[in-house]
Structures are given as C-alpha cells and as structure tokens.
Coordinates of C-alpha atoms and ligand atoms in Angstrom, one line a residue:
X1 CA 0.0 0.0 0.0
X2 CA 1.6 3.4 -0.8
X3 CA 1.4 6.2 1.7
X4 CA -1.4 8.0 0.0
X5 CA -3.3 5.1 0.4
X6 CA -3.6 5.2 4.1
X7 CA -6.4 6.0 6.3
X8 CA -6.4 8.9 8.8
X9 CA -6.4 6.3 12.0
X10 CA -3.8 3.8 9.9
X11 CA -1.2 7.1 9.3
X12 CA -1.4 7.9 13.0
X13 CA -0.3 4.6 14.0
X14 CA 2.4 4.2 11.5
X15 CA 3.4 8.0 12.8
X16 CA 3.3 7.0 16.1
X17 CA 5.1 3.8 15.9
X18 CA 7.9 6.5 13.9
X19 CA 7.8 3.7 11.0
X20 CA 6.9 6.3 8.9
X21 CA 8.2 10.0 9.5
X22 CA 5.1 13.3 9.3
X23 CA 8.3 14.4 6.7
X24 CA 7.7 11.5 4.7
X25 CA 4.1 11.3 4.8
X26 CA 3.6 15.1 3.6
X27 CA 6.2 14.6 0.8
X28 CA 4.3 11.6 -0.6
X29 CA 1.3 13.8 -0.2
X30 CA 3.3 16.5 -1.9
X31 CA 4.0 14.3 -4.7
X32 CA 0.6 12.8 -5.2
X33 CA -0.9 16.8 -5.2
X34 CA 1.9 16.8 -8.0
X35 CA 0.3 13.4 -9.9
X36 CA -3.2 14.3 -9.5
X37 CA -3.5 17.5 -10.0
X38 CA -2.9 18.1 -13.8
X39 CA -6.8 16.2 -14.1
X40 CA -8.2 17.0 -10.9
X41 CA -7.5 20.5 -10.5
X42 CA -8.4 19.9 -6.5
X43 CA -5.8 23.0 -5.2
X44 CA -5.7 26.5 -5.5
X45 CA -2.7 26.8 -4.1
X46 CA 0.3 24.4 -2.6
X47 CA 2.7 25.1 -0.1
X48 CA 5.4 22.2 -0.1
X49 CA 8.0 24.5 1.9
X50 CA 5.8 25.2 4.7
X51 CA 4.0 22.5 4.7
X52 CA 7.4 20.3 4.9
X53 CA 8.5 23.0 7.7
X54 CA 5.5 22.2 9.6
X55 CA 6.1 18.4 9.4
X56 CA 9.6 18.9 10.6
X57 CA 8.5 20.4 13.7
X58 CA 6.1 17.4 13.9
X59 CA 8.6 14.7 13.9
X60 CA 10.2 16.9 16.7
X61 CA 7.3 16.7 18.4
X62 CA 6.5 13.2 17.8
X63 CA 10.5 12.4 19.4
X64 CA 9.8 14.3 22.8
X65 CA 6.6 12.3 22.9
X66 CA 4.5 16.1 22.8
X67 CA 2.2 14.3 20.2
X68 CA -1.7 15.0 19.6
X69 CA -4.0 13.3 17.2
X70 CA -3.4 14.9 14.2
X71 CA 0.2 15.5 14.5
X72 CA 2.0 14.9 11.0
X73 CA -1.6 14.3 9.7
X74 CA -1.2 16.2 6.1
X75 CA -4.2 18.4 5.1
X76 CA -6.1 20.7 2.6
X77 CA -7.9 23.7 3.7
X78 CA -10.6 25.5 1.2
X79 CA -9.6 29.0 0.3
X80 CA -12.7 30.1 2.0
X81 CA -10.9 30.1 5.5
X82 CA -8.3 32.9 6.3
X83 CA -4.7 31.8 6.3
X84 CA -2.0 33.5 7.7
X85 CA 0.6 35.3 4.8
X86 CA -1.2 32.6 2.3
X87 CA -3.2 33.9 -0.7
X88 CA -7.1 33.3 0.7
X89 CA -9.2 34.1 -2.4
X90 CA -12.8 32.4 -1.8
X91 CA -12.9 31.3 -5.6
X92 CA -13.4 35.2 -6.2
X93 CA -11.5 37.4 -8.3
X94 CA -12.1 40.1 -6.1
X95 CA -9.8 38.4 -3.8
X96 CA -7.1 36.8 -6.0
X97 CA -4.4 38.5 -4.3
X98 CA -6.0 39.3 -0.8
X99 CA -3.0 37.4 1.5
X100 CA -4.8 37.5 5.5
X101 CA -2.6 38.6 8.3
X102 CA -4.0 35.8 10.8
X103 CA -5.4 32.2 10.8
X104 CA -9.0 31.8 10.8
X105 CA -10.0 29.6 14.5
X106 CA -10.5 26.7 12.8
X107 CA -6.9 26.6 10.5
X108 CA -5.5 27.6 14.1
X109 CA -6.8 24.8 15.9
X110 CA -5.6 22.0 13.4
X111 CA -2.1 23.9 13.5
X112 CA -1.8 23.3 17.2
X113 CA -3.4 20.1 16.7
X114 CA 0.0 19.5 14.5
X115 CA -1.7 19.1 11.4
X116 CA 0.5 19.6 8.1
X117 CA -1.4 22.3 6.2
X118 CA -0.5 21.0 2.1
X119 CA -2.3 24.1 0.5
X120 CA -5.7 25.8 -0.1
X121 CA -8.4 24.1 -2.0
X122 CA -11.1 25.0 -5.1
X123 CA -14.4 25.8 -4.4
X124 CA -17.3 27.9 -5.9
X125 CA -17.0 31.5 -5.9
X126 CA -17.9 32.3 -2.3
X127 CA -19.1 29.6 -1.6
X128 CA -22.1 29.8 -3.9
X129 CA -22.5 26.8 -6.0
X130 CA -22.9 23.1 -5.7
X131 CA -20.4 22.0 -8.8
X132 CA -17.2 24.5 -7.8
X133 CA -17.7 25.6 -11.6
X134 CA -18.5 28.9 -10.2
X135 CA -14.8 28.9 -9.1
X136 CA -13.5 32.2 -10.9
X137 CA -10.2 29.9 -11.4
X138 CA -11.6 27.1 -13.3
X139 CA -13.8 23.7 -12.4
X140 CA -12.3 20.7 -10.0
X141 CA -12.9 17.3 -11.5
X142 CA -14.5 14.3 -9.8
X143 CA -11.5 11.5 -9.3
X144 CA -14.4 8.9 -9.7
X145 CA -14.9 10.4 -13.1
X146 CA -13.2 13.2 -14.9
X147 CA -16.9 14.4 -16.9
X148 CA -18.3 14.5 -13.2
X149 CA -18.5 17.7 -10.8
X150 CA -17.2 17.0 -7.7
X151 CA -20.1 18.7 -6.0
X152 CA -20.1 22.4 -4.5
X153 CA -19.2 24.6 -3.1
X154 CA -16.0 22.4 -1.4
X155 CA -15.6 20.5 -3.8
X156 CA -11.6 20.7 -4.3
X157 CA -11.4 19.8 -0.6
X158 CA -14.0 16.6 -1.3
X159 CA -12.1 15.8 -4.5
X160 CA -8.6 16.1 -2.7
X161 CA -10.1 14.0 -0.1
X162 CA -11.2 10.9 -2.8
X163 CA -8.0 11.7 -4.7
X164 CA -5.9 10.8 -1.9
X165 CA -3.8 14.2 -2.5
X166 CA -4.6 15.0 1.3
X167 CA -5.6 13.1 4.5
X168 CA -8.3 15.1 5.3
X169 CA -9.4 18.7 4.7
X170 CA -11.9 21.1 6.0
X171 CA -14.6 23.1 4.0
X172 CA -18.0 24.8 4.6
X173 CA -21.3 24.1 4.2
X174 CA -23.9 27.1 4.5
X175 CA -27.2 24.8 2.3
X176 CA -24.9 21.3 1.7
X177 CA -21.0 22.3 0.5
X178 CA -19.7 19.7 2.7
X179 CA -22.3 17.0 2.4
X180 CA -23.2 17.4 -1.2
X181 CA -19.7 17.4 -2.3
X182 CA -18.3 14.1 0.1
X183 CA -21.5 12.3 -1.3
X184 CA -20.3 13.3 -4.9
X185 CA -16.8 12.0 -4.3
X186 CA -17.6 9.2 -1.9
X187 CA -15.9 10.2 1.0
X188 CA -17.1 11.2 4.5
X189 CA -18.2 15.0 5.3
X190 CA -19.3 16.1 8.3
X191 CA -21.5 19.6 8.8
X192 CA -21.9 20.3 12.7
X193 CA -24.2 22.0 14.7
X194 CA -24.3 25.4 14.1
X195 CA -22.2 27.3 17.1
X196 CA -19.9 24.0 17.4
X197 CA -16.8 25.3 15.2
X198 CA -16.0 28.8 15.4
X199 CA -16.7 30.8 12.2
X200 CA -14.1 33.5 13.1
X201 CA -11.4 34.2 9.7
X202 CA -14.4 32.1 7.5
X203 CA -15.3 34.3 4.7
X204 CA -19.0 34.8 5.4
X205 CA -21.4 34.1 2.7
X206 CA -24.9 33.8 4.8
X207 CA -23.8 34.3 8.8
X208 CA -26.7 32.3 10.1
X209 CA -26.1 29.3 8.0
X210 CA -22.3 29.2 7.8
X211 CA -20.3 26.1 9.3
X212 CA -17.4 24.5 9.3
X213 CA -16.6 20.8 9.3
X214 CA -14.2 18.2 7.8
X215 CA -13.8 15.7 5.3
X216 CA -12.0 12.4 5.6
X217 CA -12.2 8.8 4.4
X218 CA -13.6 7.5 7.4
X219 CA -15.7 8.3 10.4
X220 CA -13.2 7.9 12.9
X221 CA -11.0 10.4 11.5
X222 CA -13.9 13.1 10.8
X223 CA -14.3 12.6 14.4
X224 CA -10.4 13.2 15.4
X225 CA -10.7 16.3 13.3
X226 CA -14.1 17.7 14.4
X227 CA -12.3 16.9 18.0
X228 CA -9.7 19.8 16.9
X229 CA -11.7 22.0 15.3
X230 CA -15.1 22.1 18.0
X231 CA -15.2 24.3 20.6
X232 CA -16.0 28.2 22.3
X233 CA -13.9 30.9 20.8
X234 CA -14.1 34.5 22.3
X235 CA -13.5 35.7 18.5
X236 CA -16.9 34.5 17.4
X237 CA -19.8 35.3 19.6
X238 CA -21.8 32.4 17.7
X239 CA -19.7 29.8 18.9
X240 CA -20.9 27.2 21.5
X241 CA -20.2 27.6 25.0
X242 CA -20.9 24.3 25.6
X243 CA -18.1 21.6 26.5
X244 CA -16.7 19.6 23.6
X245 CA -17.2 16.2 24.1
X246 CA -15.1 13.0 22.9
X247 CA -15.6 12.1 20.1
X248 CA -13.9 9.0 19.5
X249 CA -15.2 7.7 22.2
X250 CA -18.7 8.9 20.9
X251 CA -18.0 6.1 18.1
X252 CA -18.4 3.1 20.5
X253 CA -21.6 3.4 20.9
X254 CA -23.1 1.6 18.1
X255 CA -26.4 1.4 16.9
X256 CA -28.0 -1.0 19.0
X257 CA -31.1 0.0 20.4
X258 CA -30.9 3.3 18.5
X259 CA -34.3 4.6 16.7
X260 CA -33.8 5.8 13.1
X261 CA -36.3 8.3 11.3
X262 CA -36.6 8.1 7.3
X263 CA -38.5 11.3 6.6
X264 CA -41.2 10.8 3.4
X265 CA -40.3 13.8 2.2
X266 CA -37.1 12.7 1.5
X267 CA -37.7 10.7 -1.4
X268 CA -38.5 13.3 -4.1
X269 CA -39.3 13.1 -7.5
X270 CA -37.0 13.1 -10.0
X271 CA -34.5 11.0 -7.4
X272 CA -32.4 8.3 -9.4
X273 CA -33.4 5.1 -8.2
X274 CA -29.9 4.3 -7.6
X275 CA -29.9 6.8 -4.7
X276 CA -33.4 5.4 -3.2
X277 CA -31.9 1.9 -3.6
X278 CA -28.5 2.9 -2.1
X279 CA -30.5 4.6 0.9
X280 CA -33.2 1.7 1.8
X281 CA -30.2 -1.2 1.5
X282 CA -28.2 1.3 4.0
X283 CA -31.4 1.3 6.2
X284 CA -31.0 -2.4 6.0
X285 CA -27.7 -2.8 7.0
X286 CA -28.4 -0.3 10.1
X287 CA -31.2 -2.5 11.3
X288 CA -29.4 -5.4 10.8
X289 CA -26.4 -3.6 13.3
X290 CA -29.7 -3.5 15.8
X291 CA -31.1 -0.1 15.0
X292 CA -35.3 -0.1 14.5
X293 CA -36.7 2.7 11.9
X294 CA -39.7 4.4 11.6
X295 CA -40.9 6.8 8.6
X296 CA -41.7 10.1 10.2
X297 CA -43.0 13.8 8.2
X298 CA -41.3 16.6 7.9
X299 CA -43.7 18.7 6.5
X300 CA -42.6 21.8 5.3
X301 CA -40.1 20.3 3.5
X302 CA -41.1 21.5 0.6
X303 CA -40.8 25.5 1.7
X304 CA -37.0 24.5 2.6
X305 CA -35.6 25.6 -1.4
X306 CA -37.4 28.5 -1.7
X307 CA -36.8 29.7 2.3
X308 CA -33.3 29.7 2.0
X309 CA -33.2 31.1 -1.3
X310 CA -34.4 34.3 0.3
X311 CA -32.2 34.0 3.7
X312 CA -28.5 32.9 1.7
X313 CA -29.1 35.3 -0.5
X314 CA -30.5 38.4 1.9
X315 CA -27.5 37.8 4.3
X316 CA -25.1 37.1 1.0
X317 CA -26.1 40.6 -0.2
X318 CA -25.2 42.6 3.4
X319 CA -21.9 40.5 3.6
X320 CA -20.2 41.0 0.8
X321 CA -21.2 44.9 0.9
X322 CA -17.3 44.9 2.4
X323 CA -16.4 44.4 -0.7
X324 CA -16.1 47.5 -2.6
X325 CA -12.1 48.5 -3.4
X326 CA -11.5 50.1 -0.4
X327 CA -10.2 47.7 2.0
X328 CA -9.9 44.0 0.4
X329 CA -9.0 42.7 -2.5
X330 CA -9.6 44.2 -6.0
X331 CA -9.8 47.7 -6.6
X332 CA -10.1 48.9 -9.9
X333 CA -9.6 52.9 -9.7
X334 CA -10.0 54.9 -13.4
X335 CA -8.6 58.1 -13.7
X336 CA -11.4 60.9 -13.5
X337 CA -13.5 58.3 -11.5
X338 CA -15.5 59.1 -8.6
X339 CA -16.7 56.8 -5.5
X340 CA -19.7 55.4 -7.3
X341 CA -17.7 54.5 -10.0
X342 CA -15.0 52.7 -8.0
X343 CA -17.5 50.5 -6.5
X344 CA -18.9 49.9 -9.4
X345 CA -15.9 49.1 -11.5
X346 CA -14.2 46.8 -8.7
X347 CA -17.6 44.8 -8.1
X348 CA -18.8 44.3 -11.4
X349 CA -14.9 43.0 -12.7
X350 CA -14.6 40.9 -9.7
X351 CA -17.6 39.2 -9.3
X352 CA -18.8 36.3 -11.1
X353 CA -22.2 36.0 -12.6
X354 CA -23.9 33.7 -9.9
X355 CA -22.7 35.9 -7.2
X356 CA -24.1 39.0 -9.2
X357 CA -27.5 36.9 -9.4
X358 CA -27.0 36.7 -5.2
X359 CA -25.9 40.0 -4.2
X360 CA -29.4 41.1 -6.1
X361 CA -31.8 38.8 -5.5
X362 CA -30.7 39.5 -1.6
X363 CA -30.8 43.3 -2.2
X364 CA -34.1 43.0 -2.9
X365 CA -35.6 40.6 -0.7
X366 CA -34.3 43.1 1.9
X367 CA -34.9 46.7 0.8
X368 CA -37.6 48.8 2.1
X369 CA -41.4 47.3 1.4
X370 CA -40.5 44.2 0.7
X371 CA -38.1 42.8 3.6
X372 CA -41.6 41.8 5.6
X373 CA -42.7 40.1 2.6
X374 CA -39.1 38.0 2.1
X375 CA -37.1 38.1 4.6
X376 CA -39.8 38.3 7.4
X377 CA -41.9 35.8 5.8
X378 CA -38.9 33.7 5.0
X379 CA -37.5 33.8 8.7
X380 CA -40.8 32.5 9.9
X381 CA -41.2 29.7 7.6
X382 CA -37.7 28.5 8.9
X383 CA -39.0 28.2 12.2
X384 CA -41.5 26.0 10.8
X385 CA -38.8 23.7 9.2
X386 CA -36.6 23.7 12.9
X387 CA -39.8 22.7 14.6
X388 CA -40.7 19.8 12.3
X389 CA -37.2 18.5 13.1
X390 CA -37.4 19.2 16.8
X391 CA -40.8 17.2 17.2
X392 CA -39.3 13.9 15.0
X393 CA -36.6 14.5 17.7
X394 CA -38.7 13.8 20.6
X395 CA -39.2 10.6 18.8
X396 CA -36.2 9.5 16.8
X397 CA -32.1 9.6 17.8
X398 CA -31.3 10.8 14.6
X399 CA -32.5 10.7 11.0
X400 CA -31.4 9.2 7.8
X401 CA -31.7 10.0 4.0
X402 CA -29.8 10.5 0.7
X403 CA -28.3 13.6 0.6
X404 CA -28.4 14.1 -3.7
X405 CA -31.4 13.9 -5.6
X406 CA -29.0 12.3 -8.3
X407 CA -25.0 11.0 -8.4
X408 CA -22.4 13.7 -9.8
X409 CA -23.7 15.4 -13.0
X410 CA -21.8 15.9 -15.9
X411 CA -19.6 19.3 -15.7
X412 CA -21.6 21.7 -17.7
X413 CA -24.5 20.1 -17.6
X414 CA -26.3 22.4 -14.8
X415 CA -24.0 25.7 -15.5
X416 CA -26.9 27.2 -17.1
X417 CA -29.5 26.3 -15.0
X418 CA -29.2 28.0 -12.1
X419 CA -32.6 26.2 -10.9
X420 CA -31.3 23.0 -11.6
X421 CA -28.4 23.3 -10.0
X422 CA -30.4 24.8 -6.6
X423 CA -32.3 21.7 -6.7
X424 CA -29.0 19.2 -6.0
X425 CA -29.5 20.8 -2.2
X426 CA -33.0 20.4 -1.6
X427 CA -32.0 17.3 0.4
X428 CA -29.4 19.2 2.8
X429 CA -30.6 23.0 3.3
X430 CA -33.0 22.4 5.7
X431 CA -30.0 21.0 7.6
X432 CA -28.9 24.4 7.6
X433 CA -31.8 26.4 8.0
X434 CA -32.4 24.3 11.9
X435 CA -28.8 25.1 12.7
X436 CA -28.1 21.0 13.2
X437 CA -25.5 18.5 12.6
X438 CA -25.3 16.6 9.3
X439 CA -22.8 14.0 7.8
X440 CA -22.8 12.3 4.4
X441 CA -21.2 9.0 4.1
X442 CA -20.2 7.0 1.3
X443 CA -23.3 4.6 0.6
X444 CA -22.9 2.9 -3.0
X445 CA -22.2 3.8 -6.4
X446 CA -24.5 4.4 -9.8
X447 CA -24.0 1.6 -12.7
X448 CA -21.4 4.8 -14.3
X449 CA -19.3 3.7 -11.2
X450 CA -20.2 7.7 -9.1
X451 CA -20.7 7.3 -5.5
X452 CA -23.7 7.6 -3.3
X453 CA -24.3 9.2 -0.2
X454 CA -26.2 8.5 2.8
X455 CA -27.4 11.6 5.1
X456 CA -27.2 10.9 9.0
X457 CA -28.6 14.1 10.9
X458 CA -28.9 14.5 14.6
X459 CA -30.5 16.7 17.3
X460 CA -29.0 19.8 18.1
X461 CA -24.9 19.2 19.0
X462 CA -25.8 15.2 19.3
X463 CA -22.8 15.3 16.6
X464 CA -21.8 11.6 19.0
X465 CA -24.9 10.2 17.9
X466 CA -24.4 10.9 14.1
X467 CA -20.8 9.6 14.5
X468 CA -21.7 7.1 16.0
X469 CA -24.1 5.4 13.6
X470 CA -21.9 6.3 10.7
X471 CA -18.6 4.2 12.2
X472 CA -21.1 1.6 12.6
X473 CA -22.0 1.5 9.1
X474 CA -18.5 1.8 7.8
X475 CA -17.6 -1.0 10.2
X476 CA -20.1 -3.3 8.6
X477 CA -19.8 -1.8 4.6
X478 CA -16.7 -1.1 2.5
X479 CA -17.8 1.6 -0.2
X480 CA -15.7 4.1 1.9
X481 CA -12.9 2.2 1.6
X482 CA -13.1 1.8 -2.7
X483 CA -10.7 4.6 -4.3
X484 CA -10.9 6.3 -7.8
X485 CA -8.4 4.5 -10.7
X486 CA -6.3 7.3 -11.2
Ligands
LIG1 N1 -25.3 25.1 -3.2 C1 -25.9 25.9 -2.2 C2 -25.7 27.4 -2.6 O1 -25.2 27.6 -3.7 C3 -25.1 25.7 -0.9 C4 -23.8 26.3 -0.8 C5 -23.1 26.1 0.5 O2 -23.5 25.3 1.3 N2 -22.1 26.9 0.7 O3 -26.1 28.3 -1.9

C-alpha cells in the first residue's frame, strides 16, 4: 500500500510507531498533489515549503513524545478560510491576491493540533455553487470520473479527499457544501451544529447558516478532526459555550437500540433510483447492526428551497457589501472616476455571474417594502422547518436520508440552469436552516461507477450520535474504503 493510500487512524499509527516519518508522509502527499493534480485540478494553491516545515516540527514533536491526534496528519484547507501570509481568495477574483494577516479559528486549531497544512483548496465562488464551476479559477474534476462535478461549493477539498492528494481537509457548508460534495466524491463530510466550530477568519457568505466541518475517508478520523476543530472561541460570539465532548469515544456506541427516522419527504421526484436503492439497503444494513426505523414527516419540506433562497441570499447581499475596493482585494480605480464609480468598476470585474444573481436577488428581498414580505416571511417559515425536526426529535435519535437527488452530474451540464443546480441541495438545506449536525457518508455507487451518499442528521450538538451510527456503518460496509483508478 503506498502512503497515499492510508487512512487517517492507519497514518497515525504508523506515525506514532515512527515507521513512517510526518516528513515522509507530507512529501508523498506533496507528490501525489503533483500526480493528481494536472486532471483534478483539487488546489488553489500548494505550499510544499511550509507544509514540509510544519512536518519537521512534527517529527520533533512526535520524538519528545508532545504528540496529539493529528500531529503529521497532512491536510487541505478550502480557500474560504483565512490563512495566515497565504493567498485566501474564496474562488473570487475580487480576492485573487488578498494574503490575510491571521489564521482563521478553525486553520489555528488544526495547527496546534500538528496538522501539516498542504495548501488551499477550489471551491465555488464564495461559496455559492454546488459544482465548484462557479470557481472564478476554473472547475475541480471528480476523481471517480473526470466528466463529473465534484459537487459544490468544497468541492476541491471533497475531490482532494477521494483523490488521496490529502488526509483530510476542511470546508464549509452554508445549504450542503460539505455534504453534497463528500456524497459526490464518496468520501465522508461532516457539517456540525451550528455554534460548534467557530466561524471566526471564514469568509462569510450567509452568517446564520455558515459552518465549518471536515472531510475524511472515514468516520473515525472526521471525528479526530471535528475533535480539533469544536469548541468556544471569544472571537466568534456564535460559537458554543458548551463543552466539547469526545468524540472518539462517541464512536463506540453503536447502533443498537438506536431509533432511526426516514423522513417521506425525502424521497422526491425526480431522485435516481440508484440513490433510493443505495438509501433503503443502508437502512437495511443499520437495522441489521440492531437499530429499529420508523418513517416520520417533515412537513414543510417543501418551503426549505425557496426559504433559504431568500435568507443565503438576503444575508449574502449585506456580507459582501465589504467588498467595494476600499479595503480588500480588488480595486479597480479609473482616472477621473469618482466613488460610485470605483465600487462599481471593482464589483462588477470581480464578481462572477452567480454571485451578481445573489448580491441582487438578496438586495431586494431586503430593501424597504418588501423585507416583511421575504425576509420576514422567510425567517418565519424557517422556524417552521426547525420545529418539524425538533418534534421527530422527541421521537427519533437521529434521521437518515440520501443527501443528492441524483449522483455527480456531468460538468456543464447544470451551468446554465441555475434552478437546476439549486435543486441538488433540496436534500441538505434544511439542515442548515435548523442550525443541526449533518454527515454524508459513502453509501454505494451508480451503474457509471459515481458514488452515493447517505445523510445521517442528529438533534441539536448530538454530533456523538451521528458519529456514532456512521462508524457503525463503515464497520459493517466497504464503499468508503473503494478509491478512484487514477
Ligand atoms: N449550493 C448551495 C448554494 O449555492 C449551498 C452552498 C453552500 O453550502 N455553501 O447556496
């Protein structure tokens, strides 16, 4: 087995037992960036000095026995999270050479962990997208099948992940960018409560939705990384004050005795059947492990699309006001020009068409007259969609579902079609929109050989729970541990 091959938890043992050294592991990570890339197109950016400079002082660390759980443990971050004197451009033009002068809390946290940080990853322009075509630097490619998107909006950090070109790497998911993306590339992506992981030195796209969360090959190692990531931070007033609890010991738990909901609503039209039979055989497997199920209703459901189509956008449109030449980023300044014109000039070259669309449709869903109508309306609604998941709470553990209508489309296919391509995240918004924990685990594959997903959401920071059913399943299956030919 080459190096690239490993698992998270199989690398830490070989670290630990200093067979292999964390300088070795990140240059064969190095190299296999260097392999891959040319089709994948997973990285933004790579860092092999620092990133070997890091896994020096790891192997220092590792000698005077000062070891953690991810120390040596090679990683991609996407460019969405501020990094300290590294490039951070959010897939935007506007911020192509914006370089941050601090870590955001989450990078920081895996650096002290003694993660090795390999580079920045592709992603949709801002985080808007679901194919990381709306990348202003050019599409990532599926590893399962060049054609393919690799999902959105992290999808260089879920196609790095399949790839084997990092360990694990961290993303964002504000309506499904983690979830949608890992289920794409069949690999594991976990999106936690909202509060758990600080948002602090994230590039905001839609504040109440935002959060951070990893991507691995296995359960056990989300876990390891969520453990590093979770927690209060006085930097983000959003973050949890609540006590982060262990997570892999969470994954001992098992199943057994557990009570699974599979909502109705979940199994739309236009689903492949590949995904429906990919979900009911994994509901299979988990009652076989000693879970029961029960089909429950979550009934407004079908608000979720058009509810968060108002919200991302609304809070899209005030975020990115920062934008503007004066501060960040681009600034495009014409002789003769005046103020007006210098906002104008720097926003309209630097952003992309589907942020455009964003910016306006969340302009006016909150300009005067009509922000009762939207973003009123649309705020109440959302409580409807919590409260549907907080009464199946009171009678489920956690739920279960696809997470993709379909498998990866074809690249290009959507890129038109901006309904269409809102419609691969009607299965994971309302994750969002309640503010709870969701994870996508590899679940099967279509006859073209593109992976499955299976969605395991939980109650409010019950993030053990959902861990804990998903190491079960990977215990007992082995799509997760099926790789890409390339
Ligand atoms: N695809 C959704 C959107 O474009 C979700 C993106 C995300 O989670 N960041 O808004």
């Amino acid at each position: 087995m080459e190096l690239h091959e490993l698992t998270l938890e199989q690398a830490r043992e070989l670290l630990d037992r200093r067979e292999v050294s964390a300088k070795e592991l990140a240059q064969a990570f190095l190299d296999r960036i260097q392999a891959t890339e040319p089709q994948v197109r997973a990285y933004l950016t790579v860092t092999p000095e620092s990133a070997l400079r890091q896994a020096e002082a790891a192997d220092q660390a590792l000698s005077a026995g000062r070891s953690g759980p991810l120390t040596g443990i090679p990683c991609g971050i996407k460019d969405v999270f501020c990094t300290k004197d590294l490039t951070t451009t959010a897939g935007s033009r506007i911020l192509e050479n914006f370089v941050p002068p601090f870590d955001a809390t989450a990078v920081a946290r895996l650096k002290r962990a003694g993660a090795v940080v390999l580079g920045k990853q592709n992603m949709d322009e801002f985080a808007m997208g679901s194919s990381t075509e709306n990348s202003a630097f050019g599409p990532s490619h599926n590893p399962w099948d060049l054609k393919a998107i690799p999902g959105g909006s992290s999808g260089g950090s879920a196609a790095s992940t399949a790839a084997g070109s990092c360990l694990f790497s961290i993303g964002t998911d504000t309506g499904g960018s983690i979830r949608q993306p890992a289920s794409h590339c069949g690999v594991v992506g976990l999106k936690p409560t909202y509060g758990r992981v600080s948002r602090f030195g994230m590039i905001a796209f839609a504040s109440s939705l935002d959060q951070a969360g990893p991507f691995c090959r296995t359960v056990a190692g989300a876990a390891q990384v969520l453990q590093a990531m979770a927690g209060h931070d006085p930097a983000d007033s959003t973050s949890s004050p609540l006590p982060v609890p262990d997570y892999g010991q969470a994954l001992k738990r098992g199943v057994k005795g557990l009570k699974l909901g599979v909502p109705k609503e979940y199994f739309v039209s236009g689903m492949d059947p590949e995904v429906e039979g990919a979900t009911r055989e994994a509901i299979k497997v988990l009652q076989g492990l000693g879970a029961s199920t029960v089909e429950i209703s979550l009934p407004h459901t079908e608000y979720a699309l058009a509810v968060y189509y108002i919200i991302a956008p609304a809070e899209c449109s005030s975020n990115l006001a920062r934008f503007d030449g004066v501060k960040y980023g681009l600034s495009v300044r014409q002789e003769q020009a005046d103020l007006m014109d210098m906002y104008l000039d720097t926003r309209s070259q630097g952003f992309g068409e589907e942020v455009v669309r964003r910016v306006m449709l969340g302009t006016y869903a909150l300009s005067a007259g009509y922000y009762d109508a939207y973003y009123g309306k649309a705020g109440q609604v959302r409580t409807l969609i919590k409260e549907d998941f907080l009464a199946a709470f009171q009678e489920v553990d956690a739920i279960v579902s696809p997470v993709a209508p379909t498998a990866a489309f074809e690249l290009g296919q959507k890129a038109d079609d901006p309904l269409q391509m809102y419609l691969s995240d009607v299965l994971t918004l309302s994750v969002n929109l309640a503010g709870l924990p969701g994870m996508s685990l590899p679940s099967g594959f279509s006859p073209q050989g593109r992976p499955i997903g299976l969605q395991i959401i939980g109650p409010h920071f019950a993030e053990e729970t959902v861990l804990a059913v998903g190491h079960a399943f990977q215990q007992a299956t082995d799509h997760h541990a099926k790789r890409p030919a390339l």
